[in-house]
Short mmCIF file of C-alpha atoms and ligand atoms in Angstrom, two decimals:
data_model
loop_
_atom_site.label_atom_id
_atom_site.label_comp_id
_atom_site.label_asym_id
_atom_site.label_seq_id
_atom_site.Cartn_x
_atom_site.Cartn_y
_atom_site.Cartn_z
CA UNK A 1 71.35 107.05 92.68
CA UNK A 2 67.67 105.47 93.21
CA UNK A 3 66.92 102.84 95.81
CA UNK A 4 62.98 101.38 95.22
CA UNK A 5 62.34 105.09 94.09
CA UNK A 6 64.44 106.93 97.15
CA UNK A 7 66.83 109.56 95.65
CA UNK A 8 70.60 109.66 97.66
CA UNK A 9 68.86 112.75 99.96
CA UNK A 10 65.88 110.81 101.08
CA UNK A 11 68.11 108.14 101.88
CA UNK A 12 70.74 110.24 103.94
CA UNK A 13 67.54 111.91 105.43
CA UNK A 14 65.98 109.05 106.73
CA UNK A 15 68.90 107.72 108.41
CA UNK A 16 69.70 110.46 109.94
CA UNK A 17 66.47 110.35 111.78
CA UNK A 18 66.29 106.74 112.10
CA UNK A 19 69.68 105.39 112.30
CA UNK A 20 72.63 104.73 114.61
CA UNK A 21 75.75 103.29 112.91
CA UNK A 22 78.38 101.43 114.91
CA UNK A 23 81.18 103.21 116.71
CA UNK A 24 80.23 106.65 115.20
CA UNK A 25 80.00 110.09 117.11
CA UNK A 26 76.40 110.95 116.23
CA UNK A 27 76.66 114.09 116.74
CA UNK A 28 79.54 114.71 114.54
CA UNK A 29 77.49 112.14 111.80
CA UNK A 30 74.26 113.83 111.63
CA UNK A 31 76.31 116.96 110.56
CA UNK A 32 78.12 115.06 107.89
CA UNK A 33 75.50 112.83 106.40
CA UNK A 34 76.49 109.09 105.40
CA UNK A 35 78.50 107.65 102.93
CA UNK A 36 76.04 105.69 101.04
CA UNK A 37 77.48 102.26 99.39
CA UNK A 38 74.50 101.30 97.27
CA UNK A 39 76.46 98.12 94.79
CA UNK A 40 79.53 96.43 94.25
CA UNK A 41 81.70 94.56 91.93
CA UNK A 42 84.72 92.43 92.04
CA UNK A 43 87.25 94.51 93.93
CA UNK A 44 85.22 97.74 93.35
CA UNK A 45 82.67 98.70 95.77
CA UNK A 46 80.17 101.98 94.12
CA UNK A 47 79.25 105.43 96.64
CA UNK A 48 76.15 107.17 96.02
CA UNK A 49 77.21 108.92 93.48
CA UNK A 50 78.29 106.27 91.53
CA UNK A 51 81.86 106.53 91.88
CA UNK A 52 84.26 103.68 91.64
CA UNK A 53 86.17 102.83 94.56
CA UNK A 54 88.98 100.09 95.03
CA UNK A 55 88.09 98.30 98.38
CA UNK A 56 91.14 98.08 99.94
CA UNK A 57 89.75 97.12 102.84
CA UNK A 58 87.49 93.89 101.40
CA UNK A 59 84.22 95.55 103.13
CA UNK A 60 85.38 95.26 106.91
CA UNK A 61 88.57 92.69 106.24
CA UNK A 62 85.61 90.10 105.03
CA UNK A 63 84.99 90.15 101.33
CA UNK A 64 87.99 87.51 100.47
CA UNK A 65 86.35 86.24 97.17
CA UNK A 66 85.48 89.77 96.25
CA UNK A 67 81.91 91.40 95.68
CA UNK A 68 79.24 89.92 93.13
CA UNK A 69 79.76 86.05 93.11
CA UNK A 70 76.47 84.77 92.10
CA UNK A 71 76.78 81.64 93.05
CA UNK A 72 77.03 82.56 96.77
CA UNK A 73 73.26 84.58 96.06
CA UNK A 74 72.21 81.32 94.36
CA UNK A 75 73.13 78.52 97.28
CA UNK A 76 72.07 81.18 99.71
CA UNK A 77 68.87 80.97 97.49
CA UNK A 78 68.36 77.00 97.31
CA UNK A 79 69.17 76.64 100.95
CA UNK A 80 66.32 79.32 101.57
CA UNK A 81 63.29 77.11 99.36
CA UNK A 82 64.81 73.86 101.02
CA UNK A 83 65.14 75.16 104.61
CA UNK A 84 65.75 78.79 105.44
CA UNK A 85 66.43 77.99 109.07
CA UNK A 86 66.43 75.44 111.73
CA UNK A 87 68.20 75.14 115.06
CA UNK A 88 70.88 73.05 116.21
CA UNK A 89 69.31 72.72 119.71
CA UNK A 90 67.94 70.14 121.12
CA UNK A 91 69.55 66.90 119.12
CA UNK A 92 68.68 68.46 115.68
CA UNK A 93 71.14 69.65 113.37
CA UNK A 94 71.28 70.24 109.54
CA UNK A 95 73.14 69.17 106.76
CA UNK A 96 74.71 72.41 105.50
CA UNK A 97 75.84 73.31 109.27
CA UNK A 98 77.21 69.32 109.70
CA UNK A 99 79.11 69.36 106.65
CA UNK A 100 80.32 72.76 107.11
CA UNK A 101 82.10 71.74 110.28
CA UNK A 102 83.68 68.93 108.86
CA UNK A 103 85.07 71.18 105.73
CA UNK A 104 86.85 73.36 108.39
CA UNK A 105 88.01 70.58 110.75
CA UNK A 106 89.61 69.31 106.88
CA UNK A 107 91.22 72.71 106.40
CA UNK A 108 92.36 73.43 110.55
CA UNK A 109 95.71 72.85 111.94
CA UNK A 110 95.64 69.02 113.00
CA UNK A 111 95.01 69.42 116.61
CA UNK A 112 91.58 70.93 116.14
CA UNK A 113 88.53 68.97 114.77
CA UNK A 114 85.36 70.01 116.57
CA UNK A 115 83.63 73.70 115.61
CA UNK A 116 81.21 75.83 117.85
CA UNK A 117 78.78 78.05 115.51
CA UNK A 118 77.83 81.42 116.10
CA UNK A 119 76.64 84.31 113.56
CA UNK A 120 79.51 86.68 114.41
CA UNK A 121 83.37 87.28 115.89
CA UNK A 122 82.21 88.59 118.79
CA UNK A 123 79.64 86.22 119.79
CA UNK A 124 82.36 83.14 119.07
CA UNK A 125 84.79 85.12 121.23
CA UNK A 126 82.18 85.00 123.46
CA UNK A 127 81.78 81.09 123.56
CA UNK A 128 85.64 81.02 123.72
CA UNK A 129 85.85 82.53 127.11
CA UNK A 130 83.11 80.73 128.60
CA UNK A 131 84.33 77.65 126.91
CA UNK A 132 88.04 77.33 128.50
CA UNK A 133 86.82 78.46 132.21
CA UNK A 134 84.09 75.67 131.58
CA UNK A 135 87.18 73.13 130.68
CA UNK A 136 88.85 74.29 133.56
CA UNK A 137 86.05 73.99 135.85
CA UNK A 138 85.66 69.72 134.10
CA UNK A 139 89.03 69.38 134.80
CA UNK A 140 88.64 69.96 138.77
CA UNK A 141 90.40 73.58 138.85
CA UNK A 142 87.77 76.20 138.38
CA UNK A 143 90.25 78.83 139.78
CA UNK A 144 91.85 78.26 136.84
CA UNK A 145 90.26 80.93 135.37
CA UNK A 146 92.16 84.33 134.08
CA UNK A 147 92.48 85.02 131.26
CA UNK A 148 95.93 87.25 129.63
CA UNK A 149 95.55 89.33 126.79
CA UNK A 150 97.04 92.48 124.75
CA UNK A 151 96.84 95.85 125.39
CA UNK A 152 95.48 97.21 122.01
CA UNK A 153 93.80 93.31 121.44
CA UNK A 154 90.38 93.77 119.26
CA UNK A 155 88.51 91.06 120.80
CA UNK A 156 84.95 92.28 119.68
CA UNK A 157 82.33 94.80 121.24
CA UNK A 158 79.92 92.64 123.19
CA UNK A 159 80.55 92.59 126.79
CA UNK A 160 83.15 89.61 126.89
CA UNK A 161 84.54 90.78 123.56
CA UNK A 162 85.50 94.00 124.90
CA UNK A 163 86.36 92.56 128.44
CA UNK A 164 88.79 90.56 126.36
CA UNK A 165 90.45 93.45 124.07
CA UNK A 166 92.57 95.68 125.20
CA UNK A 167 90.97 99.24 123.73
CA UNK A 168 91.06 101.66 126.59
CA UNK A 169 88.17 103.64 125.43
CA UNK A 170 86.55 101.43 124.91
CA UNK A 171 86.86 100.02 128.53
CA UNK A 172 85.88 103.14 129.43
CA UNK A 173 82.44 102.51 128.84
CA UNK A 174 81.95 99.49 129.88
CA UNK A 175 81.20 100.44 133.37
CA UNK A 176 82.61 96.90 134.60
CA UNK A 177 84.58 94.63 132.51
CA UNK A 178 84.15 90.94 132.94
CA UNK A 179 86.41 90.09 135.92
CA UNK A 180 89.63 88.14 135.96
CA UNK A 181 91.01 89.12 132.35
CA UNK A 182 94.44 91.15 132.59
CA UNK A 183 96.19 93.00 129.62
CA UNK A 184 100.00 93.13 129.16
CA UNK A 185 102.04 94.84 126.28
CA UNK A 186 101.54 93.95 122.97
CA UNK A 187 104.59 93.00 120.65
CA UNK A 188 104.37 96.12 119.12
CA UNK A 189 108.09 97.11 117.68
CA UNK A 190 107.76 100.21 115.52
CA UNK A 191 107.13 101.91 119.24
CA UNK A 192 107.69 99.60 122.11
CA UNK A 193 111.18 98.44 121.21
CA UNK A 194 113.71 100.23 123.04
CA UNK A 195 117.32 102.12 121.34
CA UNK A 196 119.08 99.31 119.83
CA UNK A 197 117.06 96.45 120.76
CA UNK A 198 116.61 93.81 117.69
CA UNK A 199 112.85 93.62 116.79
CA UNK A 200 113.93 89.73 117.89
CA UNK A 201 114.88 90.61 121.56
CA UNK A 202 111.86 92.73 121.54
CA UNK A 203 109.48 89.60 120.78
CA UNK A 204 111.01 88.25 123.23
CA UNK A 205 110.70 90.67 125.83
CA UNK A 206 106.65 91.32 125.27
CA UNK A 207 106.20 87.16 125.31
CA UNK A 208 107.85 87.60 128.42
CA UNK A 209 105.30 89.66 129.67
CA UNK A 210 102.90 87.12 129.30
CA UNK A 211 105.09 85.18 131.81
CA UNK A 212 105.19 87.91 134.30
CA UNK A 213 101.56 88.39 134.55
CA UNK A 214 100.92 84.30 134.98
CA UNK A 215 104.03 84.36 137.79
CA UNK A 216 101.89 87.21 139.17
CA UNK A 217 98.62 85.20 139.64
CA UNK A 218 100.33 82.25 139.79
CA UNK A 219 99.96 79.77 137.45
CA UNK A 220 97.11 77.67 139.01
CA UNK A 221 94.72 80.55 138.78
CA UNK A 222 95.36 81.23 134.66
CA UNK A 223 93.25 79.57 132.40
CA UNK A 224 94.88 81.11 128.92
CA UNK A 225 96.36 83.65 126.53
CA UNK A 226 94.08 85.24 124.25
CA UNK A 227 95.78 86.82 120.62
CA UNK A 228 95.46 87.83 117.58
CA UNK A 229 98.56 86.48 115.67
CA UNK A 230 98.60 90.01 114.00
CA UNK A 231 96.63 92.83 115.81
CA UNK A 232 94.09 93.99 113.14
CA UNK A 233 92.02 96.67 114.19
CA UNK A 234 94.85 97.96 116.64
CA UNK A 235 97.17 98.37 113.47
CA UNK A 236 97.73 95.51 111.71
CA UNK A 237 100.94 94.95 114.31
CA UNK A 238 102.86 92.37 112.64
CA UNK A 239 105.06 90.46 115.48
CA UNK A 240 108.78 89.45 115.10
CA UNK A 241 109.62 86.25 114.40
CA UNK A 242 110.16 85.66 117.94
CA UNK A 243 107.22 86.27 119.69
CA UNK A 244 104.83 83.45 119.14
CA UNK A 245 107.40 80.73 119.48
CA UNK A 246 108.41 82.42 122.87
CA UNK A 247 104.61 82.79 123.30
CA UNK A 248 103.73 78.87 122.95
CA UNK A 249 106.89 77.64 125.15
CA UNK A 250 105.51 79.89 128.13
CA UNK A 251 101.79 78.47 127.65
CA UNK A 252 103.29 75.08 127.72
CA UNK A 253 105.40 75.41 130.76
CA UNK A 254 103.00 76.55 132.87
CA UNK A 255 99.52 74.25 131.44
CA UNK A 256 98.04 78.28 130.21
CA UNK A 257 95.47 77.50 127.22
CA UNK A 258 96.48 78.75 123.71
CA UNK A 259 93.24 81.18 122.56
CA UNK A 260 94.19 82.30 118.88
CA UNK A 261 91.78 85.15 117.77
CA UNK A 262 92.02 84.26 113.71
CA UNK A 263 88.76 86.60 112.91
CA UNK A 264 90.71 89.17 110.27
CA UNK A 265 93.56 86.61 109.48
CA UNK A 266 91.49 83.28 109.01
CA UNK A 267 90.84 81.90 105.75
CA UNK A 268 93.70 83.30 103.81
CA UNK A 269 94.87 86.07 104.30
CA UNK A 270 98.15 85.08 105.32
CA UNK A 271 99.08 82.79 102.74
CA UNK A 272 97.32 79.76 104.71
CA UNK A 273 93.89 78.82 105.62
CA UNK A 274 94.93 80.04 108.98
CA UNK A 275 98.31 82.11 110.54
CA UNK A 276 98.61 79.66 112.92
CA UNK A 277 99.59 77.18 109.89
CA UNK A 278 101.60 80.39 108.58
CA UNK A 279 103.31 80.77 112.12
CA UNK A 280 103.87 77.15 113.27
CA UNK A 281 101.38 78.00 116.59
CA UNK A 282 99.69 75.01 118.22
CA UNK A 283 96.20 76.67 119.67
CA UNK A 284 93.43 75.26 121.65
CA UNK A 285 90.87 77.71 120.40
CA UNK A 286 90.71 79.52 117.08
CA UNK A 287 88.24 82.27 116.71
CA UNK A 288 86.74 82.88 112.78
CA UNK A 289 84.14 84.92 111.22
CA UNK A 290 84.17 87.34 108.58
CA UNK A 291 86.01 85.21 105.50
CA UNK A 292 84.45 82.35 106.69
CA UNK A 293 81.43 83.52 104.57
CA UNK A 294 83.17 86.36 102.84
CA UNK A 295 80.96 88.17 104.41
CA UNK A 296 78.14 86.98 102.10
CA UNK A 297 76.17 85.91 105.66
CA UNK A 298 76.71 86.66 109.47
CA UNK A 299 78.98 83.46 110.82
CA UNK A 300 81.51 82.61 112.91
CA UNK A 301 82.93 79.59 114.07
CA UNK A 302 85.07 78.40 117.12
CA UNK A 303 87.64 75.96 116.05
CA UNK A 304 87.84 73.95 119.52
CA UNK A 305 91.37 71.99 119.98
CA UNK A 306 91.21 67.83 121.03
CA UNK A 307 92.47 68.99 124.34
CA UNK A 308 89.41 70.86 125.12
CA UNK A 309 86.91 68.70 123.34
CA UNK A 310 87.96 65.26 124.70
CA UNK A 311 87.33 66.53 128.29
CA UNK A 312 83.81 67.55 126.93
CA UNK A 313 83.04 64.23 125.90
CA UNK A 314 84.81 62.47 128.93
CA UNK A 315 83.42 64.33 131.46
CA UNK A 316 79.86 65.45 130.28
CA UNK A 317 77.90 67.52 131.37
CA UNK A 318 75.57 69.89 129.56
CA UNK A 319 77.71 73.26 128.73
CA UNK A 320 74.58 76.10 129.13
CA UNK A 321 75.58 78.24 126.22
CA UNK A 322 74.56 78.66 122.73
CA UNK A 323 72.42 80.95 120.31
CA UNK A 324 69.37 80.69 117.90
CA UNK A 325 71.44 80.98 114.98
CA UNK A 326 74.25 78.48 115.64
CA UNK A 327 74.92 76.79 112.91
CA UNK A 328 72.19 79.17 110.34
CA UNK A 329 71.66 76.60 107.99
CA UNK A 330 71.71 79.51 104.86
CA UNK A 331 75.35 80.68 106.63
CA UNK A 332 76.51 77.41 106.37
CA UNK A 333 75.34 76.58 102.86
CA UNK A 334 76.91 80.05 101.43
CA UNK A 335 80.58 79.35 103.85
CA UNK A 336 80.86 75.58 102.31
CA UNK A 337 80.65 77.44 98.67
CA UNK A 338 82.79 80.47 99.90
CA UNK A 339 85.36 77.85 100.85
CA UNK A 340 85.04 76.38 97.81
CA UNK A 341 85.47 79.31 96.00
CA UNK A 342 88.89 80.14 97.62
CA UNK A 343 90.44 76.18 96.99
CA UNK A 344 88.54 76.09 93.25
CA UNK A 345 90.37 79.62 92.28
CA UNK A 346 93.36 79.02 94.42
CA UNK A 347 93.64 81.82 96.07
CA UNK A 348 95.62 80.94 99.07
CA UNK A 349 98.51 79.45 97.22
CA UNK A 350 98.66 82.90 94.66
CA UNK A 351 98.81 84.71 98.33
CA UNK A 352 101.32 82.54 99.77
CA UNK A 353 103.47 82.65 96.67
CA UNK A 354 102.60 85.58 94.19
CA UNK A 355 100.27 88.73 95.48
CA UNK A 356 101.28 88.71 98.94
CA UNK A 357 105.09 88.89 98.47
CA UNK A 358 104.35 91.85 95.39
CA UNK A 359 102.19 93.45 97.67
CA UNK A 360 104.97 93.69 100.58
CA UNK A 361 107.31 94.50 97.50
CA UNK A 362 105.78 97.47 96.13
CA UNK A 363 104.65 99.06 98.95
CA UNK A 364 107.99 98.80 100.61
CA UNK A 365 109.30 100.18 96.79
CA UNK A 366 106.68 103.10 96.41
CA UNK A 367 105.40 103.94 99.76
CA UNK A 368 108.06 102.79 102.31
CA UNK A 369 110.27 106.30 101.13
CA UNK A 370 107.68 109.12 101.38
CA UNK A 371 108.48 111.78 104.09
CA UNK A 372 104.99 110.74 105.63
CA UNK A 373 105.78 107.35 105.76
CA UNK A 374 107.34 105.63 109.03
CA UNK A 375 107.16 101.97 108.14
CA UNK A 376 105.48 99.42 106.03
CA UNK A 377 105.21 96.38 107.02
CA UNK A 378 102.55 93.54 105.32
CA UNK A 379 102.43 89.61 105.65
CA UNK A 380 100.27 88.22 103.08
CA UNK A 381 97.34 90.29 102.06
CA UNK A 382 97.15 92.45 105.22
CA UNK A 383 99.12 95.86 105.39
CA UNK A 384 100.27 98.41 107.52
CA UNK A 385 101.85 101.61 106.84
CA UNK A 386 103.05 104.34 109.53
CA UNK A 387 102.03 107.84 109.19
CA UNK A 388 104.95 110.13 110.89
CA UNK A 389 105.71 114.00 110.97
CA UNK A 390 109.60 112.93 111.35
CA UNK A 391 110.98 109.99 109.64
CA UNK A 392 114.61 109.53 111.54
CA UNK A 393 112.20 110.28 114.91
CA UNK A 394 109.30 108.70 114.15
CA UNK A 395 107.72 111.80 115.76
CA UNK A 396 103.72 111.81 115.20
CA UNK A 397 101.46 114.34 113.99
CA UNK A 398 99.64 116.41 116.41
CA UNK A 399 96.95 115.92 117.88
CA UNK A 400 97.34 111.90 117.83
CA UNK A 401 95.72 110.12 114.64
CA UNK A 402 95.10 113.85 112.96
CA UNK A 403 97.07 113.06 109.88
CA UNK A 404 96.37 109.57 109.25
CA UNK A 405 92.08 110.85 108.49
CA UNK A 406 93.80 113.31 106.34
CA UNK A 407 95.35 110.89 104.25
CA UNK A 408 92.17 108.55 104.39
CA UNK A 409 89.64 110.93 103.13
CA UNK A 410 92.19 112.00 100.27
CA UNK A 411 92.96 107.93 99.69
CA UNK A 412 89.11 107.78 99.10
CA UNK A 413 88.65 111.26 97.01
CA UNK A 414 91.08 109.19 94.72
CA UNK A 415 89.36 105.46 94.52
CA UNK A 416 90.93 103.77 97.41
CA UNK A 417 89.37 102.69 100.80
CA UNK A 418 91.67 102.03 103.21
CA UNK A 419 91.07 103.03 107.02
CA UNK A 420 92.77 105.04 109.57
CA UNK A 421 93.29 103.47 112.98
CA UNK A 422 95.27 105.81 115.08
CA UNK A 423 98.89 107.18 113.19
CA UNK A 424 98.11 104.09 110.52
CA UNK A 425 97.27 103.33 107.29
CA UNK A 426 95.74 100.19 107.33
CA UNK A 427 94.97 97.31 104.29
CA UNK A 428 93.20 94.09 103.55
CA UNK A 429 92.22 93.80 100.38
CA UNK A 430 90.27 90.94 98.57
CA UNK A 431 92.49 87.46 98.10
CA UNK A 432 91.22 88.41 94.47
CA UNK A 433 93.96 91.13 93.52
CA UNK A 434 95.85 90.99 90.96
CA UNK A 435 99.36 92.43 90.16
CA UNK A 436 97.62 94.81 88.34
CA UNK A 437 95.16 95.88 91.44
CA UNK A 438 98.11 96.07 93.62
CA UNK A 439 99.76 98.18 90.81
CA UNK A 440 96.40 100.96 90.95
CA UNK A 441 96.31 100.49 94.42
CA UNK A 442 99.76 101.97 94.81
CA UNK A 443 99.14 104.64 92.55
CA UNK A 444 96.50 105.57 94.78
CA UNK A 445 98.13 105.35 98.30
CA UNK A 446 101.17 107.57 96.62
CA UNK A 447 98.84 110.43 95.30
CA UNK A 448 97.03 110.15 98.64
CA UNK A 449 99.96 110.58 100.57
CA UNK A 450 101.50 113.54 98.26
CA UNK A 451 98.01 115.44 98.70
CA UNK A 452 98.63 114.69 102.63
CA UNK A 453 102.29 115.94 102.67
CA UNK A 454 100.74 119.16 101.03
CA UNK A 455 98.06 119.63 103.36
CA UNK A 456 100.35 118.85 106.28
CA UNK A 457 102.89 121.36 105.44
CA UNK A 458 105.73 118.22 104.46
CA UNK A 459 106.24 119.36 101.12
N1 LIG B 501 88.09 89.56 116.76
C1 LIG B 501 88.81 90.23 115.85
C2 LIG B 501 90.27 89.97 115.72
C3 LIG B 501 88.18 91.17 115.01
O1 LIG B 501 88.90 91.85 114.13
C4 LIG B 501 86.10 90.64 116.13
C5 LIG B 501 86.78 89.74 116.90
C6 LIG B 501 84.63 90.80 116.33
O2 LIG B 501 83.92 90.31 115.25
P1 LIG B 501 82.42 90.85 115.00
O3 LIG B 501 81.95 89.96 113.87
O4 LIG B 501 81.65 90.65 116.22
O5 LIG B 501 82.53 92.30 114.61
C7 LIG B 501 86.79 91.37 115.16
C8 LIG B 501 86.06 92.38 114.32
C9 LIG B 501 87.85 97.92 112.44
C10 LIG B 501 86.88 96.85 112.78
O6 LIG B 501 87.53 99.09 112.67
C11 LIG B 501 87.31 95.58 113.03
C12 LIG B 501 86.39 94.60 113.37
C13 LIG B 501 85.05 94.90 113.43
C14 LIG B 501 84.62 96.19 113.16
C15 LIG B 501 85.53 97.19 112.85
O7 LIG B 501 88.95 97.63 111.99
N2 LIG B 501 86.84 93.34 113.69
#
């Protein structure tokens, strides 16, 4: 591979020297070199050495439409010549960022018709926080301000983003979270449910601790729940059935905001433009980013309930928060084509009703039964499946999350990218798969897994 007249070594050399990647042990890095992803195509993305790889994992759960759709690089292009930027301070706005919130009011659960721009999920989680103490504050009760969230949550890796997940490590580092956000148990049943519980009592017991901890600070002094209505990045935990019913009843009953973090399952993935149509969840906040672009351009958008925005209006009163790119007017031109793209090719209706049900299918019929495997669970295009030493147990691997890299790297010697988080496999491909690419796919995992079972002494 040649860059502008860089071989693959030059490349790796100079960022090494130059370069620090996200979450990555550098010192374990420079010893390794990068993976260099130079082109992509479709559902294929192409490593340095030209190998083909099957993006299981649609770049970083973003890619929905799939790589190489010119007409995103050609509206991205018009919007450039016309007006490559302008601000949304100040009174001013542009078209592509006015009509762009309309689109997704069009396409939101009922309740919510206003959007809040920013350029990523973090930064929109971000607004979120500051946005529901701010209602609070309007509404006379600025005590009213904890916020409840999941142990596990991925909330993002700014300050308030990882105030408001719940990744101990990443806590750790922090050196002083945001104050006044708690973390209770997540509805996580493959562990957390207990000898002969129902995975429906178990919902029900971890929305219940969402109760205990407002009873705890009393209900005056909690603003909202924060979720994701599946944990992504903590291992695409799928809830029972239970949970977010239980979940919406307690944030009723005691006036607690609904905060719906939608940034890996928005626009899609689940079958809907959104889980919370998917799930029947009423929400006063929806985070988005990633698919709202396919990750063609940094943006994110806050989908802001009627609750929250009529007190805005009412009450007035300017709300001191914002940033340069709200509202990108080349973000917004390439999201209101992206969009496009997913209704023109119907993609969330061949999710709802076709790939997503084969995908849960298959995997359950060709992965669900190896020795390695735990559990698969899926809802829509997202995927999860359990990596265990001891099936009837569920005993891990030790150390913790050792075998799950094993299977990884082989998954990727063989064409697949799929990540690792912990003791699981995780997947979210492309809303472009076919039968067919859910076919290879599974060919894939299974060779990846027999390779594992080898190295791991299972077979
Ligand atoms: N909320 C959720 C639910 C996310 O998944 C964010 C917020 C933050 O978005 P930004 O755009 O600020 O990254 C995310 C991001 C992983 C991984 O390892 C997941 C994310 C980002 C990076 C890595 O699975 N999700």
């Amino acid at each position: 591979m040649t860059y502008q007249n860089y071989s693959l070594e030059q490349l790796q050399k100079i960022d090494a020297a130059h370069h620090l990647h996200p979450f990555t042990d550098h010192k374990e890095l420079r010893g390794l070199g990068s993976r260099m992803i130079a082109r992509a195509k479709g559902p294929f993305i192409y490593d340095s050495e030209g190998k083909e790889i099957l993006d299981a994992m649609a770049g970083l759960w973003c890619v929905n439409v799939g790589y190489g759709r010119d007409e995103l690089a050609e509206v991205a292009y018009e919007q450039m010549k016309q007006l490559p930027f302008y601000n949304s301070f100040f009174k001013c706005t542009t078209p592509p960022a006015t009509l762009l919130a309309k689109k997704i009011a069009e396409i939101a659960p009922a309740n919510i018709n206003q959007v809040f721009f920013g350029s990523s999920g973090s930064e929109s989680n971000d607004t979120a926080l500051r946005l529901v103490r701010h209602y609070w504050s309007l509404e006379g009760k600025p005590q009213k301000n904890r916020i409840i969230s999941r142990n596990m949550a991925y909330h993002g890796s700014t300050v308030a983003g990882t105030s408001l997940g719940g990744m101990e490590h990443m806590h750790g580092q922090l050196g002083g979270a945001v104050p006044n956000i708690v973390h209770v148990m997540m509805p996580y049943a493959f562990e957390l449910a207990l000898p002969g519980e129902s995975d429906q009592d178990f919902g029900i017991r971890a929305a219940r601790a969402v109760e205990d901890a407002i009873l705890e600070a009393g209900p005056d002094n909690v603003a909202a729940f924060i979720g994701e209505p599946i944990q992504g990045a903590g291992g695409v935990k799928i809830p029972p059935a239970s949970y977010w019913p239980e979940i919406q009843r307690i944030c009723r009953k005691y006036d607690v905001l609904l905060m719906l973090d939608e940034v890996i399952t928005g626009y899609g993935r689940t079958g809907e433009w959104f889980a919370a149509q998917s799930m029947g969840i009423e929400a006063d906040t929806i985070t988005t980013a990633k698919a709202l672009t396919s990750g063609y351009q940094p943006l994110s958008a806050l989908l802001v309930g009627d609750r929250i925005a009529a007190t805005l209006v009412e009450k007035g009163g300017e709300f001191y928060h914002g940033y340069t790119y709200s509202g990108h007017p080349v973000a917004c031109a390439v999201a209101l084509r992206n969009l496009e793209i997913i209704e023109r090719e119907g993609m969330i209706e061949r999710v709802r009703s076709d790939t997503g049900p084969y995908f849960g299918e298959q995997l359950q019929k060709r992965v669900a039964g190896h020795p390695l495997v735990g559990e698969v669970r899926t809802f829509g295009l997202l995927g999860a499946i359990e990596i265990v030493s001891d099936r009837a147990t569920r005993a891990r691997f030790e150390p913790s999350g050792s075998a799950a890299v094993v299977v990884r790297d082989h998954a990727i010697a063989n064409g697949l990218m799929m990540r690792a988080t912990g003791d699981t496999m995780i997947l979210s491909p492309p809303l472009i798969w076919t039968r067919e690419t859910i076919d290879l796919a599974c060919d894939r995992i299974a060779r990846a897994l027999d390779l594992a079972a080898a190295d791991l002494g299972r077979k």
